[in-house]
Amino acid sequence: MSNNADNIIINRAETTKIDSVDFENLTFGNIFTDHMLICDYKQGVWEKPIIKPYEPFLIDPSAKVFHYGQAIFEGMKAYKDDHDDVWLFRPDENYKRFNKSAARLAMPEVPEDVFIEGMKKLIEIDEKWVKTGMGNSLYIRPFMIATGPGVIAAPAQFYRFMIILSPAKSYYSGEVKVIIAEHYSRAANGGIGAAKAAGNYSAQFYPTKLANDLGFQQIIWTDDATHTKLEEAGTMNVFFRINDTLYTAPTSERILDGVTRKSLLDIAKRENINVEVRPVLVEELIKAAENGTLQEIFGSGTAAVVNPIVGFSYQDKYYELPKQENSVALQLKQKLNDIQYKIAEDTFGWTVKI
């Protein structure tokens, strides 16, 4: 059953938390706006969505999200331009990917008007939380969990879809050094690596902690079968610039179809940057690092947009990347940011006004 967003039940907060927030010193994902959206799925039907004050809620201890991990999410942002208009960036792509994740975890698909129109209405209500200025944004977290009770190992009958909002500043992580994975895997063929499933991320925490203990910030994941193909960097898609060509792995059952990734690829092609989407081998990277043709490695994702990597370790040998006077990674980031903040013309039709 589909819901018309005009039928959203709105219960506004009596007070606002906004005056107590230091918008100049935000820790990513720690502060949330005054309202949230909830929509429950019961007896095979989506109920009316509700926008209400942000608050905890009760859930049965036997809810299947706790026992069998039926939980998916998306990450996206809203931006405010210099005219105080608020814009979403490619929300249709997040919506499609969300429902692909839902299907993979045997969860019900969310109607488009609940996801897109509900999100717009929620942001409209909390619009003051979106600040102008490059680097300021509103992080949007749509997610769905299995709320149905019972510990039998089967899909739940009841689900809750929610959207929460968090004001964000520019994402700085300092210098990023990575280890190339030789044992641990992010995902496997036939698995859920292409889904934004909560379990994908918890499974990364332990090997990432081991990397942190060695002085590295992240891992470049390799394929589960041979550990010879470079796939993702931490929780981001990963790019390599060798000579003047940009390489990134094709999406697959193991690799997330990142919205930032595909946007950077389109911008790179528009800017006549040589791009190859194909499997990239560890041995290629080592060879390029040793002969001086490896110019850049960077991750791409919603939070940081582009995250340059300054060096990598493989089999206990560390390879430092050259300092770039004219970084392609930062050029691409700037061009994407300019579209998101409506500084440059959106020739791709990616931005959607609230």
CSV table of C-alpha atoms in Angstrom, one decimal:
chain,number,residue,atom,x,y,z
A,1,MET,CA,0.0,0.0,0.0
A,2,SER,CA,1.4,3.4,-0.9
A,3,ASN,CA,0.8,6.5,1.2
A,4,ASN,CA,0.4,10.1,0.0
A,5,ALA,CA,2.8,12.4,1.8
A,6,ASP,CA,-0.1,14.8,2.3
A,7,ASN,CA,-1.5,12.2,4.8
A,8,ILE,CA,1.6,12.4,7.0
A,9,ILE,CA,0.6,12.9,10.6
A,10,ILE,CA,2.7,15.7,12.1
A,11,ASN,CA,3.2,16.2,15.8
A,12,ARG,CA,5.5,19.2,16.2
A,13,ALA,CA,7.9,19.5,19.2
A,14,GLU,CA,6.8,22.1,21.7
A,15,THR,CA,10.4,23.4,22.1
A,16,THR,CA,13.6,23.3,20.0
A,17,LYS,CA,17.1,22.2,20.9
A,18,ILE,CA,18.7,24.3,18.2
A,19,ASP,CA,19.8,27.2,20.5
A,20,SER,CA,21.9,24.8,22.6
A,21,VAL,CA,23.9,23.5,19.7
A,22,ASP,CA,27.3,24.8,18.8
A,23,PHE,CA,27.2,24.6,15.0
A,24,GLU,CA,30.9,25.5,14.8
A,25,ASN,CA,32.0,22.4,16.8
A,26,LEU,CA,30.0,19.5,15.6
A,27,THR,CA,31.1,15.9,16.0
A,28,PHE,CA,29.8,14.0,13.0
A,29,GLY,CA,26.6,12.1,13.7
A,30,ASN,CA,26.2,13.0,17.5
A,31,ILE,CA,23.6,15.7,17.4
A,32,PHE,CA,20.1,15.2,16.1
A,33,THR,CA,17.4,17.6,15.1
A,34,ASP,CA,14.0,18.2,16.8
A,35,HIS,CA,12.0,15.7,14.8
A,36,MET,CA,12.0,12.3,13.2
A,37,LEU,CA,9.9,10.3,10.8
A,38,ILE,CA,8.4,6.9,11.7
A,39,CYS,CA,6.4,4.6,9.4
A,40,ASP,CA,5.4,1.1,10.6
A,41,TYR,CA,4.7,-2.0,8.5
A,42,LYS,CA,2.1,-4.4,9.9
A,43,GLN,CA,0.0,-7.2,8.5
A,44,GLY,CA,1.5,-6.6,5.0
A,45,VAL,CA,0.6,-2.9,4.9
A,46,TRP,CA,2.5,0.4,5.4
A,47,GLU,CA,0.7,2.6,8.0
A,48,LYS,CA,0.5,6.4,7.8
A,49,PRO,CA,3.9,8.0,8.3
A,50,ILE,CA,4.3,10.1,11.4
A,51,ILE,CA,6.6,13.1,12.0
A,52,LYS,CA,7.1,13.6,15.8
A,53,PRO,CA,9.6,14.9,18.3
A,54,TYR,CA,13.0,13.0,18.3
A,55,GLU,CA,12.9,10.6,21.2
A,56,PRO,CA,13.6,7.0,22.2
A,57,PHE,CA,10.9,4.4,21.6
A,58,LEU,CA,10.0,1.1,23.2
A,59,ILE,CA,10.7,-2.2,21.4
A,60,ASP,CA,10.2,-5.8,22.3
A,61,PRO,CA,13.3,-7.6,23.5
A,62,SER,CA,12.6,-10.4,21.1
A,63,ALA,CA,12.5,-8.0,18.1
A,64,LYS,CA,14.2,-9.8,15.2
A,65,VAL,CA,16.5,-6.8,14.5
A,66,PHE,CA,18.4,-7.9,17.7
A,67,HIS,CA,18.6,-11.6,17.0
A,68,TYR,CA,18.9,-11.9,13.2
A,69,GLY,CA,20.2,-8.5,12.1
A,70,GLN,CA,17.4,-7.4,9.8
A,71,ALA,CA,18.6,-3.7,9.6
A,72,ILE,CA,19.4,-1.5,6.6
A,73,PHE,CA,20.2,2.2,6.2
A,74,GLU,CA,21.2,4.9,3.8
A,75,GLY,CA,23.4,8.0,4.2
A,76,MET,CA,22.7,11.2,2.3
A,77,LYS,CA,22.8,15.0,2.8
A,78,ALA,CA,20.8,18.2,2.3
A,79,TYR,CA,22.6,21.4,1.5
A,80,LYS,CA,21.6,25.1,1.8
A,81,ASP,CA,22.6,27.5,-0.9
A,82,ASP,CA,23.4,31.2,-0.6
A,83,HIS,CA,19.7,32.0,-1.2
A,84,ASP,CA,18.6,29.9,1.8
A,85,ASP,CA,17.1,27.2,-0.5
A,86,VAL,CA,17.6,23.6,0.6
A,87,TRP,CA,18.6,20.9,-1.8
A,88,LEU,CA,18.9,17.1,-1.8
A,89,PHE,CA,21.5,15.3,-3.9
A,90,ARG,CA,20.4,12.4,-6.0
A,91,PRO,CA,17.8,11.1,-3.5
A,92,ASP,CA,16.3,8.8,-6.2
A,93,GLU,CA,19.6,6.8,-6.1
A,94,ASN,CA,19.5,6.4,-2.4
A,95,TYR,CA,15.8,5.4,-2.6
A,96,LYS,CA,16.5,2.7,-5.2
A,97,ARG,CA,19.5,1.4,-3.3
A,98,PHE,CA,17.5,1.3,-0.1
A,99,ASN,CA,14.9,-0.9,-1.6
A,100,LYS,CA,17.5,-3.2,-3.1
A,101,SER,CA,19.0,-3.6,0.4
A,102,ALA,CA,15.5,-4.3,1.7
A,103,ALA,CA,14.9,-7.0,-0.9
A,104,ARG,CA,18.2,-8.7,-0.2
A,105,LEU,CA,17.4,-8.9,3.6
A,106,ALA,CA,13.8,-10.1,2.9
A,107,MET,CA,12.3,-6.8,4.2
A,108,PRO,CA,9.4,-4.9,2.6
A,109,GLU,CA,10.2,-2.2,0.1
A,110,VAL,CA,9.3,1.3,1.3
A,111,PRO,CA,7.0,3.3,-0.9
A,112,GLU,CA,8.6,6.2,-2.8
A,113,ASP,CA,6.3,8.8,-1.4
A,114,VAL,CA,7.0,7.8,2.2
A,115,PHE,CA,10.8,7.8,1.6
A,116,ILE,CA,11.2,10.9,-0.7
A,117,GLU,CA,8.2,13.0,0.2
A,118,GLY,CA,8.4,12.1,3.9
A,119,MET,CA,12.1,13.1,3.9
A,120,LYS,CA,11.3,16.4,2.2
A,121,LYS,CA,8.5,17.2,4.8
A,122,LEU,CA,10.8,16.3,7.7
A,123,ILE,CA,13.6,18.5,6.4
A,124,GLU,CA,11.1,21.3,5.7
A,125,ILE,CA,10.0,21.2,9.4
A,126,ASP,CA,13.7,21.2,10.6
A,127,GLU,CA,14.9,23.5,7.9
A,128,LYS,CA,16.6,25.9,10.4
A,129,TRP,CA,19.1,23.1,11.2
A,130,VAL,CA,20.6,23.3,7.7
A,131,LYS,CA,23.2,26.0,7.7
A,132,THR,CA,24.6,27.9,4.7
A,133,GLY,CA,28.3,27.8,3.8
A,134,MET,CA,30.6,25.3,2.1
A,135,GLY,CA,31.1,22.3,4.4
A,136,ASN,CA,27.8,22.8,6.3
A,137,SER,CA,25.1,20.2,5.6
A,138,LEU,CA,22.4,18.1,7.1
A,139,TYR,CA,23.2,14.4,7.3
A,140,ILE,CA,20.1,12.3,6.6
A,141,ARG,CA,19.8,8.7,7.9
A,142,PRO,CA,16.9,6.7,6.6
A,143,PHE,CA,16.8,3.2,8.1
A,144,MET,CA,14.6,0.2,8.6
A,145,ILE,CA,14.6,-2.4,11.4
A,146,ALA,CA,12.7,-5.6,12.0
A,147,THR,CA,10.4,-4.9,15.0
A,148,GLY,CA,8.4,-8.2,14.8
A,149,PRO,CA,8.8,-10.3,18.0
A,150,GLY,CA,10.0,-13.9,18.2
A,151,VAL,CA,13.3,-15.7,18.1
A,152,ILE,CA,12.5,-18.2,15.4
A,153,ALA,CA,15.0,-17.8,12.6
A,154,ALA,CA,12.7,-16.3,9.9
A,155,PRO,CA,12.0,-12.9,8.5
A,156,ALA,CA,9.9,-10.7,10.7
A,157,GLN,CA,6.2,-9.7,10.0
A,158,PHE,CA,6.6,-6.2,11.4
A,159,TYR,CA,9.1,-3.5,10.5
A,160,ARG,CA,9.7,0.2,11.3
A,161,PHE,CA,11.1,2.7,8.7
A,162,MET,CA,12.6,5.9,10.2
A,163,ILE,CA,14.4,9.0,9.1
A,164,ILE,CA,16.6,11.0,11.5
A,165,LEU,CA,18.6,14.1,10.8
A,166,SER,CA,22.0,15.4,12.0
A,167,PRO,CA,23.7,18.7,11.3
A,168,ALA,CA,27.2,18.2,10.0
A,169,LYS,CA,30.4,20.2,9.3
A,170,SER,CA,33.2,19.4,6.9
A,171,TYR,CA,34.5,16.0,7.5
A,172,TYR,CA,38.2,16.1,8.4
A,173,SER,CA,39.9,12.9,9.3
A,174,GLY,CA,43.6,14.0,9.1
A,175,GLU,CA,46.1,12.0,7.3
A,176,VAL,CA,44.8,8.6,6.3
A,177,LYS,CA,47.2,5.6,6.1
A,178,VAL,CA,45.8,2.2,5.2
A,179,ILE,CA,46.7,-1.5,5.3
A,180,ILE,CA,45.8,-3.7,2.4
A,181,ALA,CA,43.8,-6.7,3.7
A,182,GLU,CA,45.5,-10.1,3.3
A,183,HIS,CA,43.2,-12.2,5.5
A,184,TYR,CA,39.9,-10.4,6.6
A,185,SER,CA,37.2,-9.7,4.0
A,186,ARG,CA,34.4,-7.1,3.9
A,187,ALA,CA,32.1,-9.2,1.8
A,188,ALA,CA,31.9,-12.4,-0.2
A,189,ASN,CA,30.2,-13.4,-3.5
A,190,GLY,CA,26.6,-14.4,-2.8
A,191,GLY,CA,26.6,-12.3,0.4
A,192,ILE,CA,25.2,-8.9,1.4
A,193,GLY,CA,28.2,-6.7,0.5
A,194,ALA,CA,26.2,-4.7,-2.0
A,195,ALA,CA,23.5,-4.0,0.6
A,196,LYS,CA,23.6,-1.1,3.1
A,197,ALA,CA,23.1,-3.7,5.8
A,198,ALA,CA,24.1,-2.9,9.4
A,199,GLY,CA,26.0,-6.2,9.8
A,200,ASN,CA,28.4,-5.3,7.0
A,201,TYR,CA,29.7,-2.4,9.2
A,202,SER,CA,30.0,-4.3,12.5
A,203,ALA,CA,32.0,-7.0,10.8
A,204,GLN,CA,34.6,-4.4,9.8
A,205,PHE,CA,35.1,-3.1,13.3
A,206,TYR,CA,37.5,-5.8,14.5
A,207,PRO,CA,40.0,-5.9,11.6
A,208,THR,CA,39.9,-2.1,11.5
A,209,LYS,CA,40.8,-2.0,15.3
A,210,LEU,CA,43.7,-4.3,14.5
A,211,ALA,CA,44.8,-1.8,11.8
A,212,ASN,CA,44.4,1.1,14.2
A,213,ASP,CA,46.6,-0.6,16.8
A,214,LEU,CA,49.3,-0.7,14.2
A,215,GLY,CA,49.0,3.1,13.5
A,216,PHE,CA,46.8,2.9,10.4
A,217,GLN,CA,43.3,4.5,10.1
A,218,GLN,CA,41.6,2.2,7.6
A,219,ILE,CA,41.8,-1.0,5.5
A,220,ILE,CA,41.7,-1.4,1.8
A,221,TRP,CA,39.6,-4.5,1.4
A,222,THR,CA,40.5,-7.2,-1.1
A,223,ASP,CA,38.4,-9.9,-2.6
A,224,ASP,CA,37.5,-12.8,-0.3
A,225,ALA,CA,38.6,-15.6,-2.6
A,226,THR,CA,42.2,-14.6,-3.5
A,227,HIS,CA,42.9,-11.3,-1.8
A,228,THR,CA,44.5,-10.1,-5.0
A,229,LYS,CA,41.8,-7.5,-6.1
A,230,LEU,CA,41.4,-4.1,-4.5
A,231,GLU,CA,37.8,-3.3,-3.7
A,232,GLU,CA,36.9,-0.7,-1.0
A,233,ALA,CA,38.7,1.5,1.5
A,234,GLY,CA,37.1,1.3,5.0
A,235,THR,CA,33.5,2.1,4.5
A,236,MET,CA,34.1,4.0,1.2
A,237,ASN,CA,34.6,3.1,-2.5
A,238,VAL,CA,38.2,3.5,-3.5
A,239,PHE,CA,40.0,5.1,-6.5
A,240,PHE,CA,43.6,4.9,-7.7
A,241,ARG,CA,45.4,7.3,-10.0
A,242,ILE,CA,48.2,5.7,-11.9
A,243,ASN,CA,49.9,8.1,-14.3
A,244,ASP,CA,47.0,10.1,-15.6
A,245,THR,CA,44.3,7.4,-15.4
A,246,LEU,CA,41.8,7.0,-12.7
A,247,TYR,CA,40.9,3.4,-11.8
A,248,THR,CA,38.2,2.0,-9.6
A,249,ALA,CA,36.7,-1.5,-9.2
A,250,PRO,CA,33.3,-2.3,-10.8
A,251,THR,CA,30.4,-2.7,-8.5
A,252,SER,CA,29.4,-6.3,-7.7
A,253,GLU,CA,27.8,-8.4,-5.0
A,254,ARG,CA,30.8,-7.5,-2.8
A,255,ILE,CA,31.1,-3.8,-3.6
A,256,LEU,CA,28.6,-1.1,-2.7
A,257,ASP,CA,27.1,1.0,-5.6
A,258,GLY,CA,28.2,4.3,-4.1
A,259,VAL,CA,26.3,7.4,-5.1
A,260,THR,CA,29.4,9.6,-4.6
A,261,ARG,CA,31.4,7.1,-6.6
A,262,LYS,CA,29.2,7.2,-9.6
A,263,SER,CA,28.9,11.0,-9.4
A,264,LEU,CA,32.7,11.4,-9.4
A,265,LEU,CA,33.0,9.0,-12.3
A,266,ASP,CA,30.6,11.2,-14.3
A,267,ILE,CA,32.4,14.4,-13.4
A,268,ALA,CA,35.8,12.9,-14.3
A,269,LYS,CA,34.4,11.9,-17.7
A,270,ARG,CA,33.0,15.4,-18.2
A,271,GLU,CA,36.4,16.8,-17.4
A,272,ASN,CA,38.1,14.5,-19.8
A,273,ILE,CA,40.0,12.6,-17.1
A,274,ASN,CA,40.9,9.1,-18.3
A,275,VAL,CA,38.8,6.6,-16.3
A,276,GLU,CA,38.9,2.9,-16.2
A,277,VAL,CA,36.3,0.9,-14.3
A,278,ARG,CA,37.9,-2.6,-13.9
A,279,PRO,CA,39.4,-4.9,-11.3
A,280,VAL,CA,42.6,-3.4,-9.9
A,281,LEU,CA,45.2,-5.9,-8.6
A,282,VAL,CA,47.3,-5.5,-5.6
A,283,GLU,CA,50.4,-6.4,-7.7
A,284,GLU,CA,49.5,-3.5,-10.0
A,285,LEU,CA,49.4,-1.1,-7.1
A,286,ILE,CA,52.7,-2.3,-5.7
A,287,LYS,CA,54.4,-2.1,-9.1
A,288,ALA,CA,53.0,1.5,-9.7
A,289,ALA,CA,54.2,2.5,-6.2
A,290,GLU,CA,57.7,1.2,-6.8
A,291,ASN,CA,58.1,2.7,-10.3
A,292,GLY,CA,56.7,6.1,-9.3
A,293,THR,CA,53.6,6.0,-11.5
A,294,LEU,CA,51.1,5.8,-8.6
A,295,GLN,CA,50.0,9.3,-8.0
A,296,GLU,CA,46.9,9.2,-5.7
A,297,ILE,CA,44.6,6.9,-3.8
A,298,PHE,CA,41.4,8.2,-2.3
A,299,GLY,CA,38.1,7.0,-0.9
A,300,SER,CA,34.7,8.4,-1.8
A,301,GLY,CA,31.5,8.5,0.3
A,302,THR,CA,28.7,10.7,1.6
A,303,ALA,CA,30.4,11.8,4.8
A,304,ALA,CA,33.8,13.0,3.5
A,305,VAL,CA,33.0,13.1,-0.2
A,306,VAL,CA,36.6,12.5,-1.0
A,307,ASN,CA,39.2,11.2,1.5
A,308,PRO,CA,42.8,11.3,0.3
A,309,ILE,CA,45.1,8.4,1.4
A,310,VAL,CA,48.8,9.3,2.0
A,311,GLY,CA,50.2,5.8,2.1
A,312,PHE,CA,49.6,2.1,2.4
A,313,SER,CA,51.1,-1.0,3.9
A,314,TYR,CA,51.2,-4.4,2.3
A,315,GLN,CA,53.1,-7.5,3.7
A,316,ASP,CA,54.7,-5.2,6.4
A,317,LYS,CA,56.2,-2.8,3.8
A,318,TYR,CA,55.0,0.8,3.8
A,319,TYR,CA,54.6,2.8,0.6
A,320,GLU,CA,54.3,6.6,0.8
A,321,LEU,CA,52.4,8.4,-1.9
A,322,PRO,CA,53.9,11.5,-3.6
A,323,LYS,CA,52.7,14.9,-2.5
A,324,GLN,CA,50.4,16.3,-5.1
A,325,GLU,CA,50.5,19.9,-6.3
A,326,ASN,CA,47.4,19.5,-8.4
A,327,SER,CA,45.4,16.7,-6.8
A,328,VAL,CA,42.7,15.1,-9.0
A,329,ALA,CA,41.0,13.9,-5.9
A,330,LEU,CA,40.6,17.4,-4.5
A,331,GLN,CA,39.6,18.8,-7.9
A,332,LEU,CA,36.8,16.3,-8.2
A,333,LYS,CA,35.7,17.0,-4.7
A,334,GLN,CA,35.5,20.7,-5.4
A,335,LYS,CA,33.5,20.2,-8.6
A,336,LEU,CA,31.0,17.9,-6.8
A,337,ASN,CA,30.7,20.2,-3.8
A,338,ASP,CA,30.0,23.1,-6.2
A,339,ILE,CA,27.1,21.2,-7.7
A,340,GLN,CA,25.8,20.2,-4.2
A,341,TYR,CA,25.9,23.8,-2.9
A,342,LYS,CA,24.5,25.2,-6.2
A,343,ILE,CA,27.7,27.2,-6.8
A,344,ALA,CA,28.1,25.7,-10.2
A,345,GLU,CA,25.4,24.7,-12.7
A,346,ASP,CA,24.0,21.2,-12.2
A,347,THR,CA,24.3,20.0,-15.8
A,348,PHE,CA,23.5,16.4,-14.7
A,349,GLY,CA,20.1,17.2,-13.0
A,350,TRP,CA,21.2,15.7,-9.7
A,351,THR,CA,19.9,18.3,-7.2
A,352,VAL,CA,16.3,18.3,-5.9
A,353,LYS,CA,14.9,21.3,-4.2
A,354,ILE,CA,13.0,20.9,-0.9
